[in-house]
Coordinates of C-alpha atoms and ligand atoms in Angstrom, one line a residue:
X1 CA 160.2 120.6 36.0
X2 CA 163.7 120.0 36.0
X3 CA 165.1 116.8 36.1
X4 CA 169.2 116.3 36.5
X5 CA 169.7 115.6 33.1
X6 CA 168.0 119.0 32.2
X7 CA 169.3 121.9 34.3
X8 CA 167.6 125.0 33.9
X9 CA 168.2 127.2 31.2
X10 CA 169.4 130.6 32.2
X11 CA 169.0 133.6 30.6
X12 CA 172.1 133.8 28.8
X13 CA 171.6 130.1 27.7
X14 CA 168.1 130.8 26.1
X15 CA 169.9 133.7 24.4
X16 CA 172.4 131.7 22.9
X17 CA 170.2 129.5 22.0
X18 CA 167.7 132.2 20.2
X19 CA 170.5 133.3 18.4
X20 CA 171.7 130.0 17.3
X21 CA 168.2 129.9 15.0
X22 CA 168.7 133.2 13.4
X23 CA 170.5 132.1 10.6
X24 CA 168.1 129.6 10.1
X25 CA 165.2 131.9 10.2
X26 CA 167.2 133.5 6.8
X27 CA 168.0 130.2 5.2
X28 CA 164.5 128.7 5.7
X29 CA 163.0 131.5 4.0
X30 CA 163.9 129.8 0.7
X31 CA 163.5 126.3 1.7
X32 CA 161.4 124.5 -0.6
X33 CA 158.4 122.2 -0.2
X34 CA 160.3 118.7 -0.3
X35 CA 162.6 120.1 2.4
X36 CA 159.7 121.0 4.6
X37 CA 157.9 118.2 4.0
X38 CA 161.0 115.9 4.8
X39 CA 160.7 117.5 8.4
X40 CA 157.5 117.0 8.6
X41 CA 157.7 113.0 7.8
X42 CA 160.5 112.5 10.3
X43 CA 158.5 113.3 13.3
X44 CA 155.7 111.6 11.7
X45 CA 157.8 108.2 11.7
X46 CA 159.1 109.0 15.2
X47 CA 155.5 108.9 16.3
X48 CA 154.5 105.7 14.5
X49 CA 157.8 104.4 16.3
X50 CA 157.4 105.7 19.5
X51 CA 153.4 105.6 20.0
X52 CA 153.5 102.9 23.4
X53 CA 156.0 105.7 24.8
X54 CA 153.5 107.8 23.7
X55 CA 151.0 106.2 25.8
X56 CA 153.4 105.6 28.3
X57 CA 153.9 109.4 29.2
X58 CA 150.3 110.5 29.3
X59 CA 149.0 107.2 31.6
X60 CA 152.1 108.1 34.2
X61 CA 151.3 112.2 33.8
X62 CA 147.4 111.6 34.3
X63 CA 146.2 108.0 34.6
X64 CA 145.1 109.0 30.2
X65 CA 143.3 105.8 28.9
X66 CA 145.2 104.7 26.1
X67 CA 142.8 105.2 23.3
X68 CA 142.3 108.2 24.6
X69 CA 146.1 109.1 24.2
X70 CA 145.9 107.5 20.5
X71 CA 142.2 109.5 19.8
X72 CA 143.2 112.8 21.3
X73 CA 146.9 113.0 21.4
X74 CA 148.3 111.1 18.6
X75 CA 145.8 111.2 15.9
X76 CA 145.8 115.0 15.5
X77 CA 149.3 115.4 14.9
X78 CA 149.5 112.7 12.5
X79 CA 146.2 114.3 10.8
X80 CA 148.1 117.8 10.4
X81 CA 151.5 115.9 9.5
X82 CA 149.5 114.2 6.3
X83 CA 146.9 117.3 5.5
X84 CA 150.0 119.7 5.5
X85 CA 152.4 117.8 3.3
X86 CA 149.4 117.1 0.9
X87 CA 148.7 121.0 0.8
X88 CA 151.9 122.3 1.2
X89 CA 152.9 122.9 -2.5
X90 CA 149.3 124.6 -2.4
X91 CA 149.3 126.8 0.5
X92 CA 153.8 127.7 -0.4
X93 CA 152.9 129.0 -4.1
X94 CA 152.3 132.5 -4.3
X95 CA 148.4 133.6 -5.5
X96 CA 147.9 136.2 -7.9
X97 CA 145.4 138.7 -7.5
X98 CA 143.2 140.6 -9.9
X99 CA 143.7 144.0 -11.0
X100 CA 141.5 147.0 -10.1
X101 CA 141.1 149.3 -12.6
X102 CA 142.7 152.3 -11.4
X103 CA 146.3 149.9 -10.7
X104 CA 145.9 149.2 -14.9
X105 CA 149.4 148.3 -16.3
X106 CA 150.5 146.5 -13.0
X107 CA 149.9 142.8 -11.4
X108 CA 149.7 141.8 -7.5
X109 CA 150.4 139.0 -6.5
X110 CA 150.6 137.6 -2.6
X111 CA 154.1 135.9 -1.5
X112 CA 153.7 133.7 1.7
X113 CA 156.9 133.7 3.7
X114 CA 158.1 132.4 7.1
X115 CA 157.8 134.8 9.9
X116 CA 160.9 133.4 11.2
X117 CA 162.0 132.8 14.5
X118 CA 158.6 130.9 16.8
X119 CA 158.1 130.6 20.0
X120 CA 155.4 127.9 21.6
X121 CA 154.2 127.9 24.8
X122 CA 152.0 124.6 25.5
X123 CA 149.4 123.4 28.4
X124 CA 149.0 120.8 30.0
X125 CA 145.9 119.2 29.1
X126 CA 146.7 117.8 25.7
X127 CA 150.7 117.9 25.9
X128 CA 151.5 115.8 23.1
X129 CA 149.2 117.0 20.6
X130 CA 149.3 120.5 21.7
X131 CA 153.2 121.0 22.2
X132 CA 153.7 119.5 18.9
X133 CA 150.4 120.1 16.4
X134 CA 151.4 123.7 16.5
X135 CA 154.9 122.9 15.5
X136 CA 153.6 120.9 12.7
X137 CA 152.7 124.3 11.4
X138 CA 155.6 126.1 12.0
X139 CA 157.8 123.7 10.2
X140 CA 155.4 123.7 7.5
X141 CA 155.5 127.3 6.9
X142 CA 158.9 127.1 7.7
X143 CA 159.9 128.4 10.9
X144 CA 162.4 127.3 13.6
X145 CA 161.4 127.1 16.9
X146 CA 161.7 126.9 21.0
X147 CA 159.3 124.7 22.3
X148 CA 157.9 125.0 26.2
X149 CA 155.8 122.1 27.3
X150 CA 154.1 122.1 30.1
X151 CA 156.0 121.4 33.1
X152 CA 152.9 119.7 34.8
X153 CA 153.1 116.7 32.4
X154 CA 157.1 115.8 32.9
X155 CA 157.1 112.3 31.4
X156 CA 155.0 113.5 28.6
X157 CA 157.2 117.1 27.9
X158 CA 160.3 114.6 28.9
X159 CA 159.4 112.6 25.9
X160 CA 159.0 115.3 23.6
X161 CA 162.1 116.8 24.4
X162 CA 164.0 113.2 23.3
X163 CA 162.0 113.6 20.1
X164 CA 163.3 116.5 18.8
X165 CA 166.9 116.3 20.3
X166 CA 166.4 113.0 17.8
X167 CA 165.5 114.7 15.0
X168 CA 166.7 118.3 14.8
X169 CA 169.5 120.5 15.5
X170 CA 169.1 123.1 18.7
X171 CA 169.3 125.9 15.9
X172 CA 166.3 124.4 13.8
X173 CA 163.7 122.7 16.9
X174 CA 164.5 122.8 20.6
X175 CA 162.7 122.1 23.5
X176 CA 163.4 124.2 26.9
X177 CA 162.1 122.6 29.5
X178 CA 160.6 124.2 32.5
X179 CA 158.0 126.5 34.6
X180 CA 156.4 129.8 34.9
X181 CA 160.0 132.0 35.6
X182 CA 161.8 129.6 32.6
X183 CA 158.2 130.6 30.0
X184 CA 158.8 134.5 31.1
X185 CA 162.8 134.3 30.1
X186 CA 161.5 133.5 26.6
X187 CA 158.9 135.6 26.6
X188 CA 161.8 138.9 26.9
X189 CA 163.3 137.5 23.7
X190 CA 162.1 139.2 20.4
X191 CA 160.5 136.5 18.4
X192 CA 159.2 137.1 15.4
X193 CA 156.0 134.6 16.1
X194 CA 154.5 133.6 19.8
X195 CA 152.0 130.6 19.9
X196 CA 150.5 130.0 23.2
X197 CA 148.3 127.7 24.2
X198 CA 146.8 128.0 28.0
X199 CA 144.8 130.2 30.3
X200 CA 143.3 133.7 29.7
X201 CA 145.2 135.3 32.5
X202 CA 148.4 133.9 31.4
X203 CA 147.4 134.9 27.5
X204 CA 147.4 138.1 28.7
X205 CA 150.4 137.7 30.3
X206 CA 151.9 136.6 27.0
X207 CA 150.5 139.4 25.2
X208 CA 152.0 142.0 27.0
X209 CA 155.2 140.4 26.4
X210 CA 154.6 140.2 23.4
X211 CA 154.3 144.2 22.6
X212 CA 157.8 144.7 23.7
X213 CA 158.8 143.4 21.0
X214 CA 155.6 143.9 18.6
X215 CA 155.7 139.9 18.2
X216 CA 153.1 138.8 16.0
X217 CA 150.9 136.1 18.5
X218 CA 148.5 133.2 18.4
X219 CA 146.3 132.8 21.4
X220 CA 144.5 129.6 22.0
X221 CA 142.9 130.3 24.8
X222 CA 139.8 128.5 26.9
X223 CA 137.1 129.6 29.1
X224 CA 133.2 128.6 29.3
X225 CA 132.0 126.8 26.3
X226 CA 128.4 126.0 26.5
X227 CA 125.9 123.7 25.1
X228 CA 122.5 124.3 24.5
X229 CA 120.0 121.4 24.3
X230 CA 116.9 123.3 22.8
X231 CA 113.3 122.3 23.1
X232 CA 112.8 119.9 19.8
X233 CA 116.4 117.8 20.8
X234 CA 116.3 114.4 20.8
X235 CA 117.6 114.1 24.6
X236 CA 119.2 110.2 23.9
X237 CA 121.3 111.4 21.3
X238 CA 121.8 115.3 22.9
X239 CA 123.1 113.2 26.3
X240 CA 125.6 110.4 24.6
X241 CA 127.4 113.1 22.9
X242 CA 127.2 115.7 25.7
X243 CA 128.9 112.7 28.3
X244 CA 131.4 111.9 25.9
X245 CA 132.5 115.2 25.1
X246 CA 132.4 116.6 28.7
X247 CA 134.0 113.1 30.6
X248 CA 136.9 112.3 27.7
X249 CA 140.1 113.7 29.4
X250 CA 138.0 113.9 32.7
X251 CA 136.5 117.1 31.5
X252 CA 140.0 118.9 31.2
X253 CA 139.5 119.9 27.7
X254 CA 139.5 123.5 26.3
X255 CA 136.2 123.0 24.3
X256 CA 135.0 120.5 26.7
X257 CA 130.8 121.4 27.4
X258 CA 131.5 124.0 30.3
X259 CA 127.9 124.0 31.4
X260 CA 124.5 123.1 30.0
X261 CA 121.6 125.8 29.4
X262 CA 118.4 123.8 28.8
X263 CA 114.8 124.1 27.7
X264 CA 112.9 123.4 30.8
X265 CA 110.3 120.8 29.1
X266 CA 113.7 118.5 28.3
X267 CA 115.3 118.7 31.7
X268 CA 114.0 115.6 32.9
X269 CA 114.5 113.5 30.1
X270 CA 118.1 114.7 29.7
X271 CA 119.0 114.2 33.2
X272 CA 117.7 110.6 32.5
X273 CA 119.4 109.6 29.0
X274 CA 122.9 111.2 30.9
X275 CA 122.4 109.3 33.5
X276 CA 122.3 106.2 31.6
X277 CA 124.7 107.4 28.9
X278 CA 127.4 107.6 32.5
X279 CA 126.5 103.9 33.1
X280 CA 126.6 102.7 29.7
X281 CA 129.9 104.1 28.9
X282 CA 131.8 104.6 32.3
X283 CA 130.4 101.8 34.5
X284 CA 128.7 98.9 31.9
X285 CA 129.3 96.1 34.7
X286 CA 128.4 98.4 37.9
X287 CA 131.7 98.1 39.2
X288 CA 131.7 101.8 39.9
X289 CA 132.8 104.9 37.3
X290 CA 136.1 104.5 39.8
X291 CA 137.0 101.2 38.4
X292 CA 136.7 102.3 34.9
X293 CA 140.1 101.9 32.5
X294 CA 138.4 105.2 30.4
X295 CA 138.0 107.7 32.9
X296 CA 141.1 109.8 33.1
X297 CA 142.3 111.5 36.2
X298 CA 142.7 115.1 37.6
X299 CA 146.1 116.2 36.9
X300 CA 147.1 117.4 40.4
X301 CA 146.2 118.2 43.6
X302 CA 145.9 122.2 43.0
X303 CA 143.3 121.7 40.7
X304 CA 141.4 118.2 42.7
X305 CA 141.0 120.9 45.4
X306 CA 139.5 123.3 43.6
X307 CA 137.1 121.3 42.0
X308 CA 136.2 119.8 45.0
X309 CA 135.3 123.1 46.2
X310 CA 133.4 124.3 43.3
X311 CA 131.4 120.9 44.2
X312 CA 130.7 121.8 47.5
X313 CA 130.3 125.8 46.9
X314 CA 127.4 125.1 44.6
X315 CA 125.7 122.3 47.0
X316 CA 126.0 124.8 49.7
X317 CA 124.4 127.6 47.9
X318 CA 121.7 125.4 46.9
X319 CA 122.6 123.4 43.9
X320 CA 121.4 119.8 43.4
X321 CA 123.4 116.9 42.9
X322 CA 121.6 115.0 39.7
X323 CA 124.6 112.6 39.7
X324 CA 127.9 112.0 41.4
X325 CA 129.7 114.4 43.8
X326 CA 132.1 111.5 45.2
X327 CA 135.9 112.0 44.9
X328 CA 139.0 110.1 46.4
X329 CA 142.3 112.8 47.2
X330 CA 144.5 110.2 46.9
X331 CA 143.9 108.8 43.6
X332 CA 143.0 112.5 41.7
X333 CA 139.5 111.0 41.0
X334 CA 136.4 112.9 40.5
X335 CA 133.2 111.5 39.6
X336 CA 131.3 112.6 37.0
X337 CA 129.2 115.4 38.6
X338 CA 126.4 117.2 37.2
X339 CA 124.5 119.6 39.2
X340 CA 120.8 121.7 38.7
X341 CA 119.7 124.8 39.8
X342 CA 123.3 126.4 39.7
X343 CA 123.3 130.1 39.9
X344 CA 125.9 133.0 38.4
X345 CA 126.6 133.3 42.1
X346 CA 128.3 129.9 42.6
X347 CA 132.1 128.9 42.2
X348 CA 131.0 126.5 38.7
X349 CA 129.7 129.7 36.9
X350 CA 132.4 132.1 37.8
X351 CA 135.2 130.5 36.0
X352 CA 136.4 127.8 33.3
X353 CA 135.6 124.8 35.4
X354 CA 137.8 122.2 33.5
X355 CA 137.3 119.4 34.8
X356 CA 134.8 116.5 35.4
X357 CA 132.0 118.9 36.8
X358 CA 128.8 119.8 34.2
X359 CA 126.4 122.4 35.6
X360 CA 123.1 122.6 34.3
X361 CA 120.8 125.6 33.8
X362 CA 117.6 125.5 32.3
X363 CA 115.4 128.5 30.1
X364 CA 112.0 128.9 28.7
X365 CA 113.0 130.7 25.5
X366 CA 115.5 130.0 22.8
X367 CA 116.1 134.2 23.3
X368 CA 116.6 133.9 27.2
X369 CA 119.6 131.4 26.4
X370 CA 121.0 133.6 23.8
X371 CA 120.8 136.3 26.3
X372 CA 123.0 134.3 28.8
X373 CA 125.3 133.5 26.2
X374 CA 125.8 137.1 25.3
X375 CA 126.1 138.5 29.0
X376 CA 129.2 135.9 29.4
X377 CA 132.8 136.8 27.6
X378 CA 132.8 135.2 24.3
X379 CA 133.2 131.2 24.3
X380 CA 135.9 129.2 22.2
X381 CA 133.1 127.2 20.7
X382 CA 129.1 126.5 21.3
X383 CA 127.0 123.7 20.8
X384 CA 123.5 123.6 19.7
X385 CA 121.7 120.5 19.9
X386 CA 118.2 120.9 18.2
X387 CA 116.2 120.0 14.7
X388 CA 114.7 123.3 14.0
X389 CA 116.5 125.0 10.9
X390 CA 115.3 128.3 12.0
X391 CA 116.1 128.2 15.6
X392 CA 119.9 127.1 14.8
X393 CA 120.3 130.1 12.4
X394 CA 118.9 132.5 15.1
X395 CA 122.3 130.8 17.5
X396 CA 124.7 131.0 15.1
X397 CA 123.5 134.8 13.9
X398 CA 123.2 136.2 17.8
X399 CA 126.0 134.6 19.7
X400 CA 130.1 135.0 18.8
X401 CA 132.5 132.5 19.7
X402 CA 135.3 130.4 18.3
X403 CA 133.7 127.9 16.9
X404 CA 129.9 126.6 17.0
X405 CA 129.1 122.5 16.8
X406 CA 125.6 121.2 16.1
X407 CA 124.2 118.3 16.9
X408 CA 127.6 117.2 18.8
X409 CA 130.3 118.4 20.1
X410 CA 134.3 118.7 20.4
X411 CA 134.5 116.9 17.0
X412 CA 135.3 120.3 15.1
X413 CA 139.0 120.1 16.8
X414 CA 139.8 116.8 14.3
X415 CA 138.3 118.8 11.3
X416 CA 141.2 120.5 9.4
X417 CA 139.5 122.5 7.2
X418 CA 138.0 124.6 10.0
X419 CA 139.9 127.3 11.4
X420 CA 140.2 126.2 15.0
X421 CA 140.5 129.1 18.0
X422 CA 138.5 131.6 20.2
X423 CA 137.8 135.5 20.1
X424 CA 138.8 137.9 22.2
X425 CA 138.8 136.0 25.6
X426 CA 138.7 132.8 24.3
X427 CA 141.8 133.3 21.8
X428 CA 143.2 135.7 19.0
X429 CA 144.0 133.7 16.0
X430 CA 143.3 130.5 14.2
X431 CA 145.2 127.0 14.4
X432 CA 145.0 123.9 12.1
X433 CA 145.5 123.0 8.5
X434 CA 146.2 126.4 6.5
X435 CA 144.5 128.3 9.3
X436 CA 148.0 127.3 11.3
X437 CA 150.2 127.5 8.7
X438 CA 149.1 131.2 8.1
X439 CA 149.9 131.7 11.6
X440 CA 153.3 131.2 11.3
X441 CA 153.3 133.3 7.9
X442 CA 153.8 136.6 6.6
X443 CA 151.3 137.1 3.7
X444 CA 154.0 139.5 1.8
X445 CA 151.5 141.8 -1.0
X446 CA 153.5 142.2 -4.3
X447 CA 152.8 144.8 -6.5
X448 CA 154.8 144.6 -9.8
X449 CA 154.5 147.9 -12.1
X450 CA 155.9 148.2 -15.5
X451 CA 159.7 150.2 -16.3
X452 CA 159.2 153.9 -17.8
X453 CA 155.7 155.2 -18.5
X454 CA 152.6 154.2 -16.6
X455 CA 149.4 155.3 -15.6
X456 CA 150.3 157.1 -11.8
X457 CA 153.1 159.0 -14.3
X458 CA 150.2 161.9 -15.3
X459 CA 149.6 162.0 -11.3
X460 CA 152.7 163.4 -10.2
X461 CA 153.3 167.2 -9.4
X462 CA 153.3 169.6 -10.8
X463 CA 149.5 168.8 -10.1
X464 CA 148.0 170.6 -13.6
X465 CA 144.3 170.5 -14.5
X466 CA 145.0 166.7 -16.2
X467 CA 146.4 165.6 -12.7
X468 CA 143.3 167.3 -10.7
X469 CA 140.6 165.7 -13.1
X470 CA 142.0 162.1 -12.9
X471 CA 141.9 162.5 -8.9
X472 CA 138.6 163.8 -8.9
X473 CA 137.1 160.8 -11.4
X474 CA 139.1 158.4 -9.3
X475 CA 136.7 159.3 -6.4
X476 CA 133.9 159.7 -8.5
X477 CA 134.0 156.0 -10.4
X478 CA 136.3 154.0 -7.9
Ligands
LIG1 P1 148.3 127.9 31.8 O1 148.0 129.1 31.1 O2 148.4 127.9 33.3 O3 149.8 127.4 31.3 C1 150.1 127.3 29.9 C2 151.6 127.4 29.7 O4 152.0 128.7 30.2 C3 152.5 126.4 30.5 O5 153.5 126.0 29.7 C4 153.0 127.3 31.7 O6 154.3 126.9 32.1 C5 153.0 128.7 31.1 N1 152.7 129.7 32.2 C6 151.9 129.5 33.3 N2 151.9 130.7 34.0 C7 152.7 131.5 33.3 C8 153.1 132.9 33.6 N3 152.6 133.5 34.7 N4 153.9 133.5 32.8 C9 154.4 132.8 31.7 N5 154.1 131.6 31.4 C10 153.2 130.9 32.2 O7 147.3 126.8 31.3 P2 147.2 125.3 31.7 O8 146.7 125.2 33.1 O9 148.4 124.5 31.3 O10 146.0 124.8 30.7 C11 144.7 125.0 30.9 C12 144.2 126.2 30.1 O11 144.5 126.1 28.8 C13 142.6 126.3 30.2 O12 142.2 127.6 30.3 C14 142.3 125.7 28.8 O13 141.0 126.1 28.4 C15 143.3 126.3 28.0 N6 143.5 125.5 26.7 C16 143.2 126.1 25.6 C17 143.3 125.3 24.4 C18 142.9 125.8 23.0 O14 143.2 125.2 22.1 N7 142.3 127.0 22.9 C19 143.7 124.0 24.5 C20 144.0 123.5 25.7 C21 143.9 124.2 26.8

């Protein structure tokens, strides 16, 4: 996306403009808390200011409802801006450690410092909270930064680029604005920190980049997340939260419900309660889920064909339609489709489906699901909806993913005290609260030892008998 008032960055621009925030990489080093904090207020008041513009953006970008916007986009940011500057002091001070036995006469200690000059590359999906939470934790652990919004979103990425050329200098916060070739020009520079937010292909893509320089990254990456609705559920709670969490955003959410794996006794009932959970929430006057000022749309035509054609890949493979399978081109619109007896050979189970498409699979034991989950790369998160204690410790001890939601799902994204992020496929690193402020940190272990004489003294050659018998006790007792 470039617009005439934003010409490409070359280059040699980008350069420039990397090295324009080297000095205050240094300087930020020894920034203290109230200066960090008074950072992190100014774009909190920019967004109190500016929230209808907020709005604005995302409604032109993708039709977002706008509680929506102020739920998903807004709230998040100003939830990190007010949980960081209450913890900041907290998470800044350096911890002591305690000292093992054979380090007697010394003291550790760990320092947390800035890793310096940040990179973020953000999606599309969320592009106000997801461009600009992660910055929240760079500029709390005090980092500058280049910031690369999605060029899918332009009024949105517009927006944020007016934001910070408000409230920072281009050698503190900038935003470059642009596509694929303008993200791969940053990506040769050597940052010190890389946070990405997007795809697994591209996070590899980023990776690689990344070793060039041996730049420390955060990956927040997606995939299939799924939900597992086991035999003792209750199917009208189960459904309400499952529709919510798979239509908000029109399903083009990274922990959105990917696809459903449930216990064939409840399949009947659940396609039920969701069907009346869509009506109740999406289409109360029976107007049509169309008409409805909640349902967000698709965000282009690249991905509105492909999701048509995941549609009609499964229905010709033998998939049925439980609800939905309508869609209008011209307005991106999708209806909420959910589909049964989907197989791994169809277009729905082969990739992230992200968007407003929920295929269901049923099991007869709790172990066969597991199994599924297992045979699949590992998910960003994993719900469990079902009452038995023993049956949920069996999920969360047998599958690995990101996170893992029971009894509901998406909420653990607005919890800041949970690390937030995938494994392996699903992302390398955690984001939110302390969990992002550490990603943009260099826990620096300090070991202070005493002037002249001290305990390592008798261990130095010549190595005598002493020397030899404090060596060999040292593996014997420590
Ligand atoms: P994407 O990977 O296509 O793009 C993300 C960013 O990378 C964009 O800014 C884009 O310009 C840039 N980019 C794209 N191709 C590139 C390339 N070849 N080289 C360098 N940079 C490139 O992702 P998207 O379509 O914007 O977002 C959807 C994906 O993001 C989904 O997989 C979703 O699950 C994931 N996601 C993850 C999270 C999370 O928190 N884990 C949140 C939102 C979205």
């Amino acid at each position: 996306m470039h617009s005439p008032s934003t010409p490409a960055p070359n280059d040699i621009d980008l350069k420039h403009l990397f090295e324009s925030q080297h000095l205050t990489s240094t300087s930020w080093r020894t920034s203290s808390t109230a200066d960090r904090i008074v950072r992190l207020k100014k774009i909190g008041v920019w967004i109190k200011n500016h929230q209808q513009e907020i709005r604005d953006a995302l409604k032109n970008d993708f039709g977002k409802p706008e509680p929506e916007t102020d739920l998903s986009e807004i709230f998040p940011v100003t939830a990190e801006i007010n949980h960081s500057i209450k913890n900041l002091k907290k998470w800044m001070t350096p911890k002591s450690v305690s000292t093992p036995l054979p380090m007697f006469g010394t003291s550790g200690s760990i320092y947390i410092e800035p890793k310096g000059r940040s990179l973020i590359i953000a999606p599309w999906n969320y592009p106000f909270n997801l461009s600009v939470g992660p910055l929240i934790s760079a500029l709390a652990a005090g980092c500058p930064v280049i910031l690369k919004p999605s060029e899918m979103t332009p009024h949105t990425s517009e927006l944020i680029s007016k934001m910070i050329s408000e409230l920072f200098d281009p050698s503190e916060v900038t935003v470059v604005l642009g596509g694929i070739e303008t993200s791969q020009a940053l990506l040769k520079l050597p940052f010190d920190h890389i946070f990405f937010t997007g795809s697994p292909s591209v996070g590899k893509i980023v990776m690689k980049a990344a070793a060039e320089h041996l730049s420390s990254v955060t990956l927040e990456l997606g995939g299939k997340s799924p939900a597992i609705v086991d035999e003792d559920a209750d199917c009208k709670d189960a459904a309400e939260k499952l529709i919510w969490g798979k239509y908000v955003n029109c399903g083009q959410t990274c922990i959105a419900p990917d696809y459903l794996l449930v216990h064939e006794s409840k399949l009947e009932n659940l396609f039920l309660e969701m069907k009346v959970a869509l009506q109740k929430m999406y289409d109360p006057h029976f107007k049509g889920i169309d008409k409805s000022p909640d349902m967000a749309r698709i965000i282009n035509d690249k991905h509105f064909n492909r999701l048509t054609k995941n549609i009609e890949d499964a229905l010709s493979k033998g998939a049925q339609l439980v609800f939905g399978g309508n869609s209008d081109q011209h307005t991106h619109y999708i209806e909420p489709t959910i589909l049964s007896n989907v197989t791994d050979e169809m277009l729905v189970m082969e990739e992230e489906i992200f968007g407003p498409i929920l295929p269901v699979i049923s099991y007869t034991s709790l172990s066969e699901a597991i199994a599924y989950v297992n045979s699949k790369p590992k998910p960003l998160a994993l719900y469990f909806f079902g009452k038995n204690s023993e049956q949920t410790e069996k999920v969360l001890h047998e599958t690995s993913s990101g996170n893992v939601v029971i009894n509901d799902c998406v909420l653990h994204y607005l919890h800041m005290q949970l690390p937030f992020g995938g494994v392996n496929n699903s992302g390398i690193g955690k984001a939110h609260g302390y969990y992002g402020f550490l990603a943009f940190s260099n826990e620096k272990g300090v070991l202070k030892q005493r002037v002249g004489l001290n305990n390592v003294t008798l261990l130095r050659p010549p190595y005598g008998i002493k020397a030899k018998q404090i060596i060999a006790s040292l593996i014997k007792w420590f």
